[in-house]
Coordinates of C-alpha atoms in Angstrom, one line a residue:
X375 CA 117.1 109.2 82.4
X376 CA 115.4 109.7 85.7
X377 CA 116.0 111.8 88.5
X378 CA 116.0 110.9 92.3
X379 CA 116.5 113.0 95.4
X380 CA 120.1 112.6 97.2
X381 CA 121.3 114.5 100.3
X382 CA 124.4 116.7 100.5
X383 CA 127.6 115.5 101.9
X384 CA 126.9 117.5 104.8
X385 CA 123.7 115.8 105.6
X386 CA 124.4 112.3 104.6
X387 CA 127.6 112.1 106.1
X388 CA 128.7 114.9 108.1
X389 CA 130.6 113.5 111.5
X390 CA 130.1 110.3 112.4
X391 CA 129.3 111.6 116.0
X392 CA 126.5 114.0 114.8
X393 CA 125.4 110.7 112.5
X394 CA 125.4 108.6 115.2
X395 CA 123.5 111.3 117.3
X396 CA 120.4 111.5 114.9
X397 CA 120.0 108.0 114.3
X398 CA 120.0 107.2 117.8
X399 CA 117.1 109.9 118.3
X400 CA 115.4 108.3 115.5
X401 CA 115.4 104.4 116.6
X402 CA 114.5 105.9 120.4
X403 CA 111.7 108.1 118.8
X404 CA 110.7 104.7 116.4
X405 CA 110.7 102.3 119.8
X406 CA 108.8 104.9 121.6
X407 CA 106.0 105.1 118.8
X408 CA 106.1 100.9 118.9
X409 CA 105.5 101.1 122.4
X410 CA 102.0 102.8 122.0
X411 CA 100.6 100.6 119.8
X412 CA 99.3 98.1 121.9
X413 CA 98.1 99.2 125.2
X414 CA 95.3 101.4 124.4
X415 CA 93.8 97.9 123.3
X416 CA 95.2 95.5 125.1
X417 CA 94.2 97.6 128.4
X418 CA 90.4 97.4 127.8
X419 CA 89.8 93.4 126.9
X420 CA 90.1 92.3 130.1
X421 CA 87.5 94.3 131.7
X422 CA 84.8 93.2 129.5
X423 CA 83.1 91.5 132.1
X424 CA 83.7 94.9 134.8
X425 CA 82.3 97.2 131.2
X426 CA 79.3 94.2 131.4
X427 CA 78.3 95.5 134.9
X428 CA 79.1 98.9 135.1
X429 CA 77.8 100.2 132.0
X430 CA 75.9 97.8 131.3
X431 CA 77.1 96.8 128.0
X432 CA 75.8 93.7 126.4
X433 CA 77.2 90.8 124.5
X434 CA 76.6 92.1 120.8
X435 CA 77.8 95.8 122.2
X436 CA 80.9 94.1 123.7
X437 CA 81.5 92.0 120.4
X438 CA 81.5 95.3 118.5
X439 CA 83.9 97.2 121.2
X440 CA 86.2 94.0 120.5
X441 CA 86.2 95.0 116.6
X442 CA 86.4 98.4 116.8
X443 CA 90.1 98.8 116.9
X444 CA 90.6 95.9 115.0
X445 CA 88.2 97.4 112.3
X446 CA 89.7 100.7 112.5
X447 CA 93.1 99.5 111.6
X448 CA 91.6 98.2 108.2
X449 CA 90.0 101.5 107.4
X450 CA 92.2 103.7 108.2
X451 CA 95.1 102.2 106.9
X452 CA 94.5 103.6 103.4
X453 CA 94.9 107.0 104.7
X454 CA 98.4 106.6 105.7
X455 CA 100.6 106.6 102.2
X456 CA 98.5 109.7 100.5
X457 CA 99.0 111.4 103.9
X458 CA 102.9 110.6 104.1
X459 CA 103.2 111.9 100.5
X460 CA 101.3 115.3 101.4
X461 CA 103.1 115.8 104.6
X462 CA 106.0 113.6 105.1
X463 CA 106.1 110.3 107.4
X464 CA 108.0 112.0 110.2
X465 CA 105.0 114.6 110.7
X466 CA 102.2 112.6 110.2
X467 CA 103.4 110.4 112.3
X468 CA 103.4 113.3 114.7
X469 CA 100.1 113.9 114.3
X470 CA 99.2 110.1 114.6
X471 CA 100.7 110.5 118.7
X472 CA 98.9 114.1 119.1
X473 CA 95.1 112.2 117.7
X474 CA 96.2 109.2 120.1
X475 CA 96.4 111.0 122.9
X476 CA 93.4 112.7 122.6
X477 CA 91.3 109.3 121.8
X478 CA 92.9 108.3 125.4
X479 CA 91.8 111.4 127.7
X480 CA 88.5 111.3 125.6
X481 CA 87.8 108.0 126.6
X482 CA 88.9 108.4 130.6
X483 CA 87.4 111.5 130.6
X484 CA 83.9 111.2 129.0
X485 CA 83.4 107.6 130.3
X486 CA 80.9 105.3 128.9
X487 CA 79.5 108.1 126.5
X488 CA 82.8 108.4 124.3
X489 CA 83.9 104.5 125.0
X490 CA 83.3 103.5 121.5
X491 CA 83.6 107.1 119.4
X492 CA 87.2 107.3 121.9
X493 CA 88.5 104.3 120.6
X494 CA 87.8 104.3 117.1
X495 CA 89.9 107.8 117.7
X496 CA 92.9 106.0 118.9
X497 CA 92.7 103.2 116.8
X498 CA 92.9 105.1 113.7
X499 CA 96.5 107.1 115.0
X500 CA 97.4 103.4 115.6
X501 CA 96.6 102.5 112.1
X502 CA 98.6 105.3 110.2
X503 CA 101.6 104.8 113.0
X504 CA 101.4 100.9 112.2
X505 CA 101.8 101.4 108.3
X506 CA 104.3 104.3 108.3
X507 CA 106.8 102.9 110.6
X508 CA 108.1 100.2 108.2
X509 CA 108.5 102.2 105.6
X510 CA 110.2 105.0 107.5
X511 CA 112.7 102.0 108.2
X512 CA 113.8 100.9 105.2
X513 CA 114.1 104.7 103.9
X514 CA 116.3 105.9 106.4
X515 CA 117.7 102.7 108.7
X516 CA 117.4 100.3 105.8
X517 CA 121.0 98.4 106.7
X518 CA 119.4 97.7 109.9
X519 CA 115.9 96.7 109.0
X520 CA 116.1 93.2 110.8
X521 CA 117.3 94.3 114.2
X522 CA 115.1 97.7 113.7
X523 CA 112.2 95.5 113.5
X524 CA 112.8 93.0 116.0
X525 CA 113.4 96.2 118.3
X526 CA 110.1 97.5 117.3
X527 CA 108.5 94.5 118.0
X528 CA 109.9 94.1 121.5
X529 CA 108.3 97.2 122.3
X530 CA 105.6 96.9 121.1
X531 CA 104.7 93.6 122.5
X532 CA 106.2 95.6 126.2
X533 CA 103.8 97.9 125.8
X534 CA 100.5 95.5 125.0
X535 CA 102.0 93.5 128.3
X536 CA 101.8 96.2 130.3
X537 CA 98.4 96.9 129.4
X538 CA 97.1 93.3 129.7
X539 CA 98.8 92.7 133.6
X540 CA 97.7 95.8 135.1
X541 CA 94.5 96.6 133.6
X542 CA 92.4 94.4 136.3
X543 CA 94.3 95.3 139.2
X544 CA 94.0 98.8 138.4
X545 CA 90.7 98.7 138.4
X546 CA 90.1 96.9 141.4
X547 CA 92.9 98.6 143.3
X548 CA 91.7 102.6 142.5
X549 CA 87.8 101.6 141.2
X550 CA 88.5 104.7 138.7
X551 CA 87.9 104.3 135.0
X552 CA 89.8 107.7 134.7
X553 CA 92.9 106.2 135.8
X554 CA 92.6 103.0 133.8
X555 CA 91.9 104.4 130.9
X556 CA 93.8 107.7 131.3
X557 CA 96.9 106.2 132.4
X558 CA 98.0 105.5 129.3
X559 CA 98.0 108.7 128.0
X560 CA 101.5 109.7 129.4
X561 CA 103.8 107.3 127.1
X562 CA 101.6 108.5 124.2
X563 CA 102.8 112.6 125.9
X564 CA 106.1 111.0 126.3
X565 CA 106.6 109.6 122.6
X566 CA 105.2 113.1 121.2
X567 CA 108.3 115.1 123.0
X568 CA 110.9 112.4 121.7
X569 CA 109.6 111.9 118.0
X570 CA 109.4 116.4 117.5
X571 CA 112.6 116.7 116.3
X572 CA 112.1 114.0 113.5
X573 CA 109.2 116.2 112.6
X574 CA 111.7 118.8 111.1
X575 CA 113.4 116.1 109.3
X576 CA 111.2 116.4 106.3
X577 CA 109.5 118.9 103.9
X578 CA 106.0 118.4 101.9
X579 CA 106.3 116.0 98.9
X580 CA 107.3 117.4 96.0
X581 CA 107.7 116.0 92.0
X582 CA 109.2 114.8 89.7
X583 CA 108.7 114.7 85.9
X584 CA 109.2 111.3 85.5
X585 CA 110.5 108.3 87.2
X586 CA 109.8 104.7 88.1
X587 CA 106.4 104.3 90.0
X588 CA 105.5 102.8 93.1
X589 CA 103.8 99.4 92.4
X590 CA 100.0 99.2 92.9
X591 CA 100.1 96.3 94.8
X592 CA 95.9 95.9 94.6
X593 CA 97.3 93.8 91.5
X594 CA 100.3 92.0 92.4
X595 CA 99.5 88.4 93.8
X596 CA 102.2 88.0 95.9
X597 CA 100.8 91.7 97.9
X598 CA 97.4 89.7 98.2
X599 CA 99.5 86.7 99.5
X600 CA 101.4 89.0 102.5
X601 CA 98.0 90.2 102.8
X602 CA 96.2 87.5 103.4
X603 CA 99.3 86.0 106.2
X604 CA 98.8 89.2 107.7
X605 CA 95.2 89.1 108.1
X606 CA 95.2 85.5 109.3
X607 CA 97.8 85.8 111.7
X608 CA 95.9 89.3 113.2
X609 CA 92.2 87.9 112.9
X610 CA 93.6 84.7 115.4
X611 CA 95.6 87.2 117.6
X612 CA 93.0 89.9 118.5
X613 CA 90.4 86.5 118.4
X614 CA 92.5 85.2 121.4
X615 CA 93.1 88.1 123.0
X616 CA 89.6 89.5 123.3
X617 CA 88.1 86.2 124.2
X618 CA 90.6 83.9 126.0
X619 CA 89.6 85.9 129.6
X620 CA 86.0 85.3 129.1
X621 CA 87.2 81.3 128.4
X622 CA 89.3 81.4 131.7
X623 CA 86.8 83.0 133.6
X624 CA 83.9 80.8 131.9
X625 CA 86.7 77.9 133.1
X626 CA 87.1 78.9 137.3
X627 CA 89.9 81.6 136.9
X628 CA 89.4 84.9 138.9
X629 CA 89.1 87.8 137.0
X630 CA 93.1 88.9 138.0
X631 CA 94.3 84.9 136.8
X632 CA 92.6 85.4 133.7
X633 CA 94.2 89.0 132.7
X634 CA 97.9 87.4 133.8
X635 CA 97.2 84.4 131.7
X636 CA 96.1 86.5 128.8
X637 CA 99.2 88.5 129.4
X638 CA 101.7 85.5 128.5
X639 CA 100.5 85.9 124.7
X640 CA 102.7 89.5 125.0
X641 CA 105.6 88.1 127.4
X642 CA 106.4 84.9 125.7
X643 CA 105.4 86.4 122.2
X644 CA 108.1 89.5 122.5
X645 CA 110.7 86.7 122.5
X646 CA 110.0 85.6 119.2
X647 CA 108.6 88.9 117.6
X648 CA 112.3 90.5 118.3
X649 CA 114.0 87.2 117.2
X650 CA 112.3 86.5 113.8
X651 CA 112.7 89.5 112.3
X652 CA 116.5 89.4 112.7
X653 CA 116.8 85.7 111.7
X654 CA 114.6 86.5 108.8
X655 CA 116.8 89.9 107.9
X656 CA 119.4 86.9 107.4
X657 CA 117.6 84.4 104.9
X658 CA 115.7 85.6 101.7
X659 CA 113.1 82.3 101.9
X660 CA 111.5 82.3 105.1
X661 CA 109.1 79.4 104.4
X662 CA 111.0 77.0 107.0
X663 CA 109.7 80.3 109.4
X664 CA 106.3 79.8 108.6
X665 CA 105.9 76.4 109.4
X666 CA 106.9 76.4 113.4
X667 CA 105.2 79.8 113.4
X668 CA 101.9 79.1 112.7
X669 CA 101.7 75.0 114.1
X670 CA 102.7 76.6 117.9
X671 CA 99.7 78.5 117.4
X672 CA 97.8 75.6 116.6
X673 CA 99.1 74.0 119.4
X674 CA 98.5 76.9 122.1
X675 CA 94.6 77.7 120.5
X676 CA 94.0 74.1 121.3
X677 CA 95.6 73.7 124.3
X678 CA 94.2 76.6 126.0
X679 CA 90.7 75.8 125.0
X680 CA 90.8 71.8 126.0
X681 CA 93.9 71.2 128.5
X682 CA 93.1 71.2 132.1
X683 CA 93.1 75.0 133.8
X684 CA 96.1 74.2 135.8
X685 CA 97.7 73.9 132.7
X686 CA 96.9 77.0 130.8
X687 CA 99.6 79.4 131.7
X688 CA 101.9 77.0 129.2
X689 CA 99.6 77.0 126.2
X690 CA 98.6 80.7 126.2
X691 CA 102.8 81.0 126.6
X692 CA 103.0 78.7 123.6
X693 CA 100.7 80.4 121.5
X694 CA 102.3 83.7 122.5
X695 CA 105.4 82.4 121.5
X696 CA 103.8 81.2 117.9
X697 CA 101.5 84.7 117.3
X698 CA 104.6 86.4 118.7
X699 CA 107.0 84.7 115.3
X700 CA 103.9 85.5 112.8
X701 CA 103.7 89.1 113.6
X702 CA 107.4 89.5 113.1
X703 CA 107.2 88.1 109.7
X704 CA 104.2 89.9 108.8
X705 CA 105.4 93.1 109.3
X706 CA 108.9 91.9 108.1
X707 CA 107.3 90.9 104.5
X708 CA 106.1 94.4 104.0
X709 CA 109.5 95.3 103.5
X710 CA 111.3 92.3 102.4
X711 CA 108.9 91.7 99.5
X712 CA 108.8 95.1 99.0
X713 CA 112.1 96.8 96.4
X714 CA 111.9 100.2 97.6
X715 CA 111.2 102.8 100.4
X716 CA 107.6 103.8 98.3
X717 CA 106.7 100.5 97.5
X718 CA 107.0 99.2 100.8
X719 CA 104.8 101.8 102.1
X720 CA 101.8 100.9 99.6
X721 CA 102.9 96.8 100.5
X722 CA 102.5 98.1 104.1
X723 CA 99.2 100.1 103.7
X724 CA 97.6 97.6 101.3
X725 CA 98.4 94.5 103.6
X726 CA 97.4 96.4 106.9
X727 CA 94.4 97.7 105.2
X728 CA 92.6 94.2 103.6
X729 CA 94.9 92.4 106.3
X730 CA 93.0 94.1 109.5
X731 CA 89.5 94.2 108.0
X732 CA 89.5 90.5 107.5
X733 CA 91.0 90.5 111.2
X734 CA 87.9 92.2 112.6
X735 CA 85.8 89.4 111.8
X736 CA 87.6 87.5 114.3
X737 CA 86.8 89.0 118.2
X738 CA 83.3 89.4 116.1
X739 CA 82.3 86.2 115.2
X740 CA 84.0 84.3 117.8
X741 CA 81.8 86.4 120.0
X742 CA 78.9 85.8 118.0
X743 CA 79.2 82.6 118.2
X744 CA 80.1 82.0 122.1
X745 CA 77.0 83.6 122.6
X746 CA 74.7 81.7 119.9
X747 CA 75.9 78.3 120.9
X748 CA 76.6 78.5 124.6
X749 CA 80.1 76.9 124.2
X750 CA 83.5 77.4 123.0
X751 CA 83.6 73.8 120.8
X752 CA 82.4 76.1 117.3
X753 CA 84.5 79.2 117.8
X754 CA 87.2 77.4 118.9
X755 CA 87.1 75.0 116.2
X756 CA 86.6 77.7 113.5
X757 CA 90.2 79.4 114.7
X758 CA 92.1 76.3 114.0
X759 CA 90.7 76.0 110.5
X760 CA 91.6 79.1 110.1
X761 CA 95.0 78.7 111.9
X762 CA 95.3 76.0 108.8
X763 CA 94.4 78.4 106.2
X764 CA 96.7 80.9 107.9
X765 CA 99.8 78.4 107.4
X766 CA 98.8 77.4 103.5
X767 CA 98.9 81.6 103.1
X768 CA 102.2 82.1 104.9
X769 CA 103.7 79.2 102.8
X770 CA 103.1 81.4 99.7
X771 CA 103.7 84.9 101.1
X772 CA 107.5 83.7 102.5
X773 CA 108.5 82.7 99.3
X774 CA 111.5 84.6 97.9
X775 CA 109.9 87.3 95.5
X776 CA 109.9 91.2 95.2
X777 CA 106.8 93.4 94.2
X778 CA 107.9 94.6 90.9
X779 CA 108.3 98.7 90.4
X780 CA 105.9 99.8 87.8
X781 CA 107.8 101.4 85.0
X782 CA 106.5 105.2 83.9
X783 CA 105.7 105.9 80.3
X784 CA 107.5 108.6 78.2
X785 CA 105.9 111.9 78.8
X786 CA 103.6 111.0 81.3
X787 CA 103.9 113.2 84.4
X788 CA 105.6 111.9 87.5
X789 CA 103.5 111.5 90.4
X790 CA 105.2 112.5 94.5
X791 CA 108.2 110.7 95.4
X792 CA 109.8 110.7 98.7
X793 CA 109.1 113.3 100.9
X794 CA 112.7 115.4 100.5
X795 CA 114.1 117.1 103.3
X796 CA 116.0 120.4 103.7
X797 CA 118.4 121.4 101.6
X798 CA 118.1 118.2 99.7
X799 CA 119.0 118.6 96.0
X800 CA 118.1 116.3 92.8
X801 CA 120.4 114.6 90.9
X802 CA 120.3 112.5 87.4
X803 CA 120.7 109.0 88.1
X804 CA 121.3 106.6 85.0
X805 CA 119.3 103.5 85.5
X806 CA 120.7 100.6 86.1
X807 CA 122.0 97.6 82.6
X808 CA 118.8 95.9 81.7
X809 CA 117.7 92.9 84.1
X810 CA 119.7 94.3 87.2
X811 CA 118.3 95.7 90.3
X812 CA 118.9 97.4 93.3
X813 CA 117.3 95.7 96.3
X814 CA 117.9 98.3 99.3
X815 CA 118.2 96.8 102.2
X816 CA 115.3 94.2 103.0
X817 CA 117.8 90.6 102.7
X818 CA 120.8 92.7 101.6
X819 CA 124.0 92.8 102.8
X820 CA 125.7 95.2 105.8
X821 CA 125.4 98.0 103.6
X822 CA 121.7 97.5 103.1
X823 CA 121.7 97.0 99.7
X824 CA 121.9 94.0 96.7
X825 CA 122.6 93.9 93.0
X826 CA 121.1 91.0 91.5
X827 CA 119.2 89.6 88.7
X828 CA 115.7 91.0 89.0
X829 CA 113.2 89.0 88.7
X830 CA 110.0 90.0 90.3
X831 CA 106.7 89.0 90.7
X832 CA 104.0 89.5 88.2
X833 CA 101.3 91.1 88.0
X834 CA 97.7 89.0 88.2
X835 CA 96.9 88.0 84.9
X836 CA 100.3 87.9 83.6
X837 CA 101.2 84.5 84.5
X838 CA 103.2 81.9 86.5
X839 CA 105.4 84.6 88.9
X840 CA 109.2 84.0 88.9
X841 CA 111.4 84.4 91.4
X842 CA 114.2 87.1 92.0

């Protein structure tokens, strides 16, 4: 017999207008945390060639400022589960806005001598906030997981807009780096106030003496698979974004035309990061996802880079649209291939972690090359074979499989559960008949959860996975 943490009536159920109350708090605080996930990137990229002049940064030193936050998100990643299990998700994630917001002033304050220490600062917030908010969905909104997600997404992809269309004229319009850089700051301020109540919501981890384990995905090959789409998908996004201004501008655009073009990967691509998610919510094989997904990013990397000028505003809205669907299923699988609140978090760190360190060799070595060969032809060329590895990946990842929960051997100690709030009290839970499991609410139905015949995937090295 195991045990497992369960709230009192009171504070599961209590009145429906308090209820409704808290978890309207909570999705305003989780759509305010999307919203800063984006901008303190998305804002700097277009002034590569205004950073060029007036610090006089060059091309290698403006590869590595590309990779920086892409690079960050890979490392610190891994920090974000044993962080959430010390402290709870709700505080950390706190914390996350409180080190963001310092990365921002630091960087608009100090100028050119904290421009790469400043980011690195921001991006890592961004790194544990991107990993923790998933899983903080499925443990406490997990019946609305699809429309949670595609909410989080519209924000998100709001937010990196924003930063994209004004980050030129800003600049030109004021001629301050403290305001351009600083402005963001105050939804970072703003997100803080919203998200301190949550912060209350729940108490350091505690133990159990036994228990079912969260799966290590490190040795699961479907994690690897989500992994992989994850990376992919990212590595052609932040590839794109960092370099598509310099191909404009290369190409006759002003430096103004170039940022608003760059800016229809966020506009279009918030159409189909809210949409997917809540389509997916309703299917439990996404492959026929993938497919359109990732060949409208094909389309809009190769349209962009060979279609007349005059022309561009419709691929770099095309391949918005496509790198718009991928995100949403990326994030998406880290809780759909994921059968618990805990496991979902490691799927999340795991993926985000390998995902975004394989995605910072994209601004990279597109960089690297632009500037080795003079042209676009080899970089550009290198993202579409990658854009076809990309789809192969997401074929496998969308496939309908759970990570399986690692059973815990008689007598061996338990190791943290979910952080437990307040006044929360344990009770014995039988497990469930053999082959039976509970699927909480990833594909499940209105209540946000599924019986059914469990069938998960294997670990590597123990054969031909089945599926659930």
């Amino acid at each position: 017999m195991r045990t497992t943490r369960v709230r009192p009536e009171s504070a599961t159920t209590g009145r429906p207008g308090a209820r409704a109350a808290r978890n309207g708090a909570l999705i305003a605080g989780i759509l305010l945390l999307a919203f800063n996930l984006r901008p303190a990137i998305t804002s700097l990229t277009p002034l590569f060639p205004d950073l060029a002049t007036h610090d006089r940064l060059s091309s290698a030193e403006l590869s590595l400022l590309a990779t920086l936050p892409v690079l960050s998100f890979g490392v610190f990643s891994a920090v974000a589960a044993p962080l959430a299990r010390r402290l709870g998700e709700e505080r950390v994630l706190g914390g996350a806005l409180v080190l963001l917001a310092c990365g921002l002033v630091g960087r608009a304050a100090l100028g050119s001598a904290a421009l790469f220490p400043a980011t690195v600062i921001g991006a890592a917030a961004i790194a544990v906030m991107n990993v923790l908010l998933s899983g903080l969905i499925k443990r406490r909104l997990a019946h609305l997981a699809g429309l949670l997600m595609g909410l989080y997404l519209l924000s998100l992809y709001v937010g990196a807009t924003l930063g994209s269309a004004t980050a030129v004229p800003l600049y030109h319009g004021t001629g301050s780096w403290f305001i351009v850089l600083g402005v963001w700051t105050l939804p970072a301020l703003i997100a803080l106030i919203a998200w301190l109540p949550q912060t209350r919501e729940r108490a350091p981890v505690r133990s159990t003496a036994d228990g079912p384990r969260a799966t290590n995905p490190y040795r699961v090959r479907l994690a690897w698979q989500v992994a992989g789409f994850m990376g992919l998908q990212s590595l052609t996004y932040y590839a794109t974004l960092s370099w598509l201004p310099t191909l404009f501008r290369d190409r006759g655009s002003s430096p103004a035309q170039a940022g608003l073009l760059v800016s229809m990967l966020s506009i279009t691509g918030l159409v189909t990061a809210m949409l997917t998610p809540m389509v997916a919510h309703r299917r439990r094989d996404h492959r026929l996802l993938i497919v359109p997904s990732v060949l409208v990013c094909g389309i809009g990397i190769a349209g962009a880079w060979l279609a007349p000028l005059g022309t561009a505003v419709i691929w770099t809205g095309l391949l918005g649209l496509g790198q718009g669907a991928a995100l949403g299923l990326a994030l998406y699988f880290t809780i759909a291939r994921a059968s618990t609140p805990r496991t979902a978090v490691r799927l999340s760190a795991m993926a985000q972690c390998v995902g975004y360190l394989l995605a910072a060799t994209g601004p990279l070595t597109v960089g690297l090359l632009y500037h080795s060969t003079g042209g676009w032809a080899v970089p550009f060329s290198l993202l579409l074979v990658l854009t076809g590895i990309e789809l192969v990946v997401g074929l496998f990842a969308a496939r309908d499989r759970l990570l399986p929960e690692a059973p815990q051997e008689a007598g061996s100690p338990g190791e943290a559960t979910d952080p437990v709030g307040p006044g929360e009290a344990t009770a014995p839970v039988e497990p469930p008949a053999s082959g039976v499991s509970v699927a909480a609410g990833a594909n499940g139905a209105a209540d946000g959860a599924r019986i059914e015949p469990a069938a998960p995937e294997a670990p590597i090295g123990a054969g031909e996975p089945g599926s659930r």
